[in-house]
C-alpha positions as a Markdown table, in Angstrom:
| # | Residue | x | y | z |
|---|---|---|---|---|
| 1 | Unk | -144.2 | -12.1 | -11.2 |
| 2 | Unk | -144.2 | -14.8 | -13.9 |
| 3 | Unk | -140.6 | -14.0 | -14.7 |
| 4 | Unk | -139.7 | -14.4 | -11.0 |
| 5 | Unk | -141.4 | -17.8 | -10.8 |
| 6 | Unk | -139.8 | -19.0 | -14.0 |
| 7 | Unk | -136.4 | -17.8 | -12.7 |
| 8 | Unk | -136.9 | -19.6 | -9.4 |
| 9 | Unk | -137.8 | -22.8 | -11.2 |
| 10 | Unk | -134.8 | -22.7 | -13.4 |
| 11 | Unk | -132.6 | -22.0 | -10.4 |
| 12 | Unk | -134.1 | -24.9 | -8.5 |
| 13 | Unk | -133.5 | -27.2 | -11.5 |
| 14 | Unk | -129.9 | -26.1 | -11.7 |
| 15 | Unk | -129.4 | -26.7 | -8.0 |
| 16 | Unk | -130.9 | -30.2 | -8.3 |
| 17 | Unk | -128.7 | -31.1 | -11.3 |
| 18 | Unk | -125.6 | -29.9 | -9.5 |
| 19 | Unk | -126.5 | -31.7 | -6.3 |
| 20 | Unk | -127.3 | -34.9 | -8.2 |
| 21 | Unk | -124.0 | -34.7 | -10.0 |
| 22 | Unk | -122.1 | -34.1 | -6.8 |
| 23 | Unk | -123.8 | -36.9 | -4.9 |
| 24 | Unk | -123.3 | -39.3 | -7.8 |
| 25 | Unk | -119.6 | -38.5 | -8.0 |
| 26 | Unk | -119.3 | -39.0 | -4.2 |
| 27 | Unk | -121.1 | -42.3 | -4.4 |
| 28 | Unk | -119.0 | -43.5 | -7.3 |
| 29 | Unk | -115.9 | -42.6 | -5.3 |
| 30 | Unk | -117.1 | -44.6 | -2.3 |
| 31 | Unk | -118.0 | -47.6 | -4.4 |
| 32 | Unk | -114.6 | -47.4 | -6.1 |
| 33 | Unk | -112.7 | -47.4 | -2.8 |
| 34 | Unk | -114.9 | -50.2 | -1.4 |
| 35 | Unk | -114.1 | -52.4 | -4.5 |
| 36 | Unk | -110.3 | -51.7 | -4.3 |
| 37 | Unk | -110.3 | -52.4 | -0.5 |
| 38 | Unk | -112.1 | -55.7 | -1.1 |
| 39 | Unk | -110.0 | -57.0 | -4.0 |
| 40 | Unk | -108.6 | -60.5 | -3.3 |
| 41 | Unk | -104.9 | -60.5 | -2.4 |
| 42 | Unk | -104.1 | -62.0 | -5.9 |
| 43 | Unk | -105.7 | -59.1 | -7.6 |
| 44 | Unk | -104.1 | -55.6 | -7.9 |
| 45 | Unk | -104.9 | -52.5 | -9.9 |
| 46 | Unk | -107.1 | -49.5 | -10.1 |
| 47 | Unk | -110.9 | -49.4 | -10.8 |
| 48 | Unk | -113.2 | -46.8 | -12.2 |
| 49 | Unk | -116.8 | -46.7 | -11.2 |
| 50 | Unk | -119.7 | -45.3 | -13.1 |
| 51 | Unk | -123.3 | -45.2 | -11.9 |
| 52 | Unk | -125.6 | -44.8 | -14.9 |
| 53 | Unk | -129.3 | -44.5 | -15.4 |
| 54 | Unk | -131.6 | -41.7 | -14.4 |
| 55 | Unk | -131.2 | -39.1 | -11.7 |
| 56 | Unk | -129.1 | -40.4 | -8.9 |
| 57 | Unk | -131.2 | -39.1 | -6.1 |
| 58 | Unk | -134.3 | -40.7 | -7.5 |
| 59 | Unk | -132.5 | -44.1 | -8.0 |
| 60 | Unk | -131.2 | -43.9 | -4.4 |
| 61 | Unk | -134.6 | -43.2 | -3.1 |
| 62 | Unk | -136.0 | -46.3 | -4.8 |
| 63 | Unk | -133.2 | -48.4 | -3.4 |
| 64 | Unk | -131.9 | -49.6 | -6.8 |
| 65 | Unk | -129.3 | -48.3 | -9.3 |
| 66 | Unk | -130.2 | -49.3 | -12.9 |
| 67 | Unk | -126.6 | -49.8 | -14.0 |
| 68 | Unk | -123.2 | -49.8 | -12.3 |
| 69 | Unk | -120.1 | -50.2 | -14.4 |
| 70 | Unk | -116.7 | -51.1 | -13.1 |
| 71 | Unk | -113.7 | -50.7 | -15.5 |
| 72 | Unk | -110.0 | -51.4 | -15.1 |
| 73 | Unk | -107.3 | -51.2 | -17.8 |
| 74 | Unk | -104.4 | -52.2 | -15.5 |
| 75 | Unk | -105.7 | -55.0 | -13.4 |
| 76 | Unk | -103.4 | -57.9 | -12.6 |
| 77 | Unk | -104.7 | -61.3 | -11.5 |
| 78 | Unk | -101.9 | -63.5 | -10.1 |
| 79 | Unk | -99.5 | -61.2 | -12.0 |
| 80 | Unk | -101.4 | -61.7 | -15.3 |
| 81 | Unk | -102.3 | -58.3 | -16.8 |
| 82 | Unk | -105.9 | -57.8 | -18.0 |
| 83 | Unk | -108.4 | -55.2 | -19.1 |
| 84 | Unk | -111.8 | -55.8 | -17.3 |
| 85 | Unk | -115.2 | -54.3 | -17.5 |
| 86 | Unk | -118.1 | -55.4 | -15.4 |
| 87 | Unk | -121.7 | -54.1 | -15.9 |
| 88 | Unk | -124.2 | -54.9 | -13.2 |
| 89 | Unk | -127.9 | -54.1 | -13.6 |
| 90 | Unk | -130.6 | -53.3 | -11.1 |
| 91 | Unk | -128.1 | -53.1 | -8.2 |
| 92 | Unk | -129.7 | -52.8 | -4.8 |
| 93 | Unk | -128.4 | -50.2 | -2.3 |
| 94 | Unk | -128.4 | -53.1 | 0.1 |
| 95 | Unk | -125.1 | -54.8 | -0.8 |
| 96 | Unk | -126.2 | -58.1 | 0.8 |
| 97 | Unk | -128.9 | -58.6 | -1.9 |
| 98 | Unk | -128.1 | -60.5 | -5.2 |
| 99 | Unk | -127.7 | -58.7 | -8.5 |
| 100 | Unk | -130.3 | -59.9 | -11.0 |
| 101 | Unk | -128.0 | -59.6 | -14.0 |
| 102 | Unk | -124.4 | -58.8 | -14.6 |
| 103 | Unk | -122.0 | -59.1 | -17.6 |
| 104 | Unk | -118.2 | -58.8 | -17.9 |
| 105 | Unk | -115.6 | -58.6 | -20.5 |
| 106 | Unk | -111.9 | -59.6 | -20.1 |
| 107 | Unk | -109.2 | -58.8 | -22.5 |
| 108 | Unk | -105.8 | -60.7 | -22.3 |
| 109 | Unk | -102.8 | -60.5 | -24.6 |
| 110 | Unk | -101.2 | -63.6 | -25.9 |
| 111 | Unk | -98.4 | -63.8 | -23.3 |
| 112 | Unk | -101.0 | -63.4 | -20.4 |
| 113 | Unk | -103.2 | -66.1 | -21.9 |
| 114 | Unk | -100.3 | -68.5 | -22.2 |
| 115 | Unk | -99.3 | -67.9 | -18.5 |
| 116 | Unk | -102.3 | -69.8 | -17.2 |
| 117 | Unk | -104.0 | -71.7 | -20.0 |
| 118 | Unk | -102.6 | -74.4 | -22.2 |
| 119 | Unk | -103.7 | -76.9 | -24.9 |
| 120 | Unk | -102.7 | -80.5 | -24.2 |
| 121 | Unk | -99.7 | -81.4 | -26.2 |
| 122 | Unk | -99.0 | -77.8 | -27.3 |
| 123 | Unk | -96.2 | -75.5 | -26.0 |
| 124 | Unk | -97.9 | -72.2 | -26.9 |
| 125 | Unk | -101.2 | -70.7 | -27.9 |
| 126 | Unk | -101.1 | -68.1 | -30.7 |
| 127 | Unk | -103.9 | -65.6 | -31.3 |
| 128 | Unk | -104.9 | -64.5 | -34.8 |
| 129 | Unk | -107.9 | -62.7 | -36.4 |
| 130 | Unk | -110.7 | -64.9 | -35.3 |
| 131 | Unk | -108.5 | -68.0 | -34.8 |
| 132 | Unk | -106.5 | -69.8 | -32.2 |
| 133 | Unk | -103.3 | -71.5 | -33.2 |
| 134 | Unk | -101.5 | -74.4 | -31.5 |
| 135 | Unk | -99.0 | -77.1 | -32.3 |
| 136 | Unk | -98.8 | -80.8 | -31.7 |
| 137 | Unk | -97.4 | -84.1 | -32.8 |
| 138 | Unk | -98.7 | -87.3 | -34.3 |
| 139 | Unk | -97.2 | -90.6 | -35.4 |
| 140 | Unk | -97.5 | -92.3 | -38.7 |
| 141 | Unk | -95.5 | -95.3 | -39.9 |
| 142 | Unk | -93.3 | -95.1 | -36.8 |
| 143 | Unk | -92.4 | -91.4 | -37.5 |
| 144 | Unk | -93.2 | -88.6 | -35.1 |
| 145 | Unk | -94.3 | -85.5 | -37.1 |
| 146 | Unk | -95.1 | -82.0 | -35.8 |
| 147 | Unk | -97.9 | -79.9 | -37.0 |
| 148 | Unk | -99.3 | -76.3 | -36.6 |
| 149 | Unk | -103.0 | -76.0 | -36.4 |
| 150 | Unk | -105.6 | -73.3 | -36.4 |
| 151 | Unk | -109.1 | -73.5 | -34.8 |
| 152 | Unk | -112.1 | -71.4 | -33.9 |
| 153 | Unk | -113.0 | -71.0 | -30.2 |
| 154 | Unk | -116.5 | -71.0 | -28.7 |
| 155 | Unk | -117.9 | -71.5 | -25.2 |
| 156 | Unk | -119.6 | -74.8 | -24.4 |
| 157 | Unk | -120.8 | -74.9 | -20.8 |
| 158 | Unk | -117.8 | -74.8 | -18.5 |
| 159 | Unk | -115.4 | -75.5 | -21.4 |
| 160 | Unk | -113.8 | -73.7 | -24.3 |
| 161 | Unk | -114.3 | -75.7 | -27.4 |
| 162 | Unk | -111.6 | -75.5 | -30.1 |
| 163 | Unk | -112.8 | -76.7 | -33.5 |
| 164 | Unk | -109.8 | -77.2 | -35.9 |
| 165 | Unk | -110.0 | -75.4 | -39.2 |
| 166 | Unk | -106.7 | -76.4 | -40.7 |
| 167 | Unk | -103.2 | -77.7 | -40.1 |
| 168 | Unk | -99.9 | -78.2 | -41.8 |
| 169 | Unk | -96.6 | -80.0 | -41.0 |
| 170 | Unk | -94.5 | -77.7 | -38.9 |
| 171 | Unk | -91.0 | -79.1 | -39.9 |
| 172 | Unk | -89.3 | -81.7 | -42.0 |
| 173 | Unk | -90.7 | -83.6 | -45.0 |
| 174 | Unk | -91.8 | -87.1 | -45.7 |
| 175 | Unk | -91.4 | -89.2 | -48.9 |
| 176 | Unk | -95.1 | -90.3 | -48.5 |
| 177 | Unk | -98.4 | -88.6 | -48.3 |
| 178 | Unk | -99.4 | -88.0 | -44.6 |
| 179 | Unk | -102.3 | -85.6 | -45.3 |
| 180 | Unk | -104.9 | -88.2 | -44.4 |
| 181 | Unk | -103.3 | -89.0 | -41.0 |
| 182 | Unk | -102.9 | -85.3 | -40.3 |
| 183 | Unk | -106.5 | -84.5 | -41.2 |
| 184 | Unk | -107.7 | -87.3 | -38.9 |
| 185 | Unk | -105.7 | -86.0 | -36.0 |
| 186 | Unk | -106.9 | -82.4 | -36.2 |
| 187 | Unk | -110.5 | -83.2 | -37.1 |
| 188 | Unk | -111.2 | -83.8 | -33.4 |
| 189 | Unk | -112.4 | -80.8 | -31.4 |
| 190 | Unk | -110.5 | -80.0 | -28.2 |
| 191 | Unk | -112.3 | -79.1 | -24.9 |
| 192 | Unk | -110.5 | -77.1 | -22.3 |
| 193 | Unk | -112.2 | -76.7 | -19.0 |
| 194 | Unk | -112.1 | -73.1 | -17.6 |
| 195 | Unk | -114.6 | -73.4 | -14.8 |
| 196 | Unk | -111.9 | -73.2 | -12.1 |
| 197 | Unk | -111.1 | -69.6 | -13.4 |
| 198 | Unk | -114.7 | -68.4 | -13.1 |
| 199 | Unk | -116.9 | -67.5 | -10.1 |
| 200 | Unk | -119.7 | -70.1 | -9.6 |
| 201 | Unk | -122.7 | -69.3 | -11.7 |
| 202 | Unk | -120.7 | -67.3 | -14.3 |
| 203 | Unk | -121.0 | -68.5 | -17.9 |
| 204 | Unk | -118.8 | -67.5 | -20.8 |
| 205 | Unk | -120.9 | -66.2 | -23.7 |
| 206 | Unk | -118.4 | -65.4 | -26.4 |
| 207 | Unk | -114.7 | -65.6 | -27.2 |
| 208 | Unk | -113.2 | -63.2 | -29.7 |
| 209 | Unk | -109.5 | -63.6 | -30.6 |
| 210 | Unk | -107.7 | -61.0 | -32.7 |
| 211 | Unk | -104.1 | -60.6 | -33.6 |
| 212 | Unk | -102.2 | -61.0 | -30.3 |
| 213 | Unk | -105.1 | -60.8 | -27.9 |
| 214 | Unk | -108.5 | -62.2 | -27.0 |
| 215 | Unk | -111.6 | -60.8 | -25.4 |
| 216 | Unk | -113.9 | -63.1 | -23.4 |
| 217 | Unk | -117.4 | -62.0 | -22.4 |
| 218 | Unk | -119.4 | -63.7 | -19.6 |
| 219 | Unk | -122.8 | -63.3 | -17.9 |
| 220 | Unk | -124.4 | -64.2 | -14.6 |
| 221 | Unk | -127.8 | -64.0 | -13.1 |
| 222 | Unk | -128.8 | -63.7 | -9.5 |
| 223 | Unk | -125.2 | -63.2 | -8.4 |
| 224 | Unk | -123.8 | -61.9 | -5.1 |
| 225 | Unk | -120.9 | -59.4 | -5.7 |
| 226 | Unk | -119.1 | -60.2 | -2.5 |
| 227 | Unk | -115.4 | -61.2 | -2.1 |
| 228 | Unk | -116.4 | -64.6 | -0.7 |
| 229 | Unk | -118.9 | -65.3 | -3.5 |
| 230 | Unk | -116.5 | -64.2 | -6.3 |
| 231 | Unk | -113.7 | -66.4 | -4.8 |
| 232 | Unk | -115.9 | -69.5 | -5.0 |
| 233 | Unk | -115.2 | -70.9 | -8.4 |
| 234 | Unk | -116.5 | -73.8 | -10.5 |
| 235 | Unk | -114.8 | -77.1 | -10.9 |
| 236 | Unk | -113.8 | -79.4 | -13.8 |
| 237 | Unk | -115.0 | -82.6 | -12.1 |
């Protein structure tokens, strides 16, 4: 008798696990299709969805999923390729409710970054290991001299703050010392407003350049994950 009861319990557990897995996979597929169907016209690509946390059926019964992860390695935004991952926490089954906390990471290569972002006075941004490179010009004694500079990048509110770490003359030579003038020019941090690229309420938390690409992470609280909300961006006023 005990063996029969134990066998029945094990069988029931297996059935629940299989059912939970199947329902979770079905729900992930539905969410994935809904996300793809509601992407703005300027955004194309495929998206993978993963619903994490404990047993799916229990989460569904409580009306909240502890973690929902959206991942895309081939997304294009206005033709710019990007790798994107969004992690939303405590997501209600009622899609009209706000998400208490969400984070995202965006990875762009150097060409993609240059297609929509620029540094005033510079023709191209270059990405190195922990550094951002740019070029510029300055005048001294009536001469216009070009330079190549490197900087670190960090978020500062709606801006990306570039703090120069070094510079050198990019071409030509002078018969006098211009190092003082060059140092004075590149000692000034550069602020680049990026609020117009971010949904309202989203804040950049880190910027990590490596050779040829950069990964930007951002966070938001109490956010609505609807098309209209995500299309409403900040401003640089």
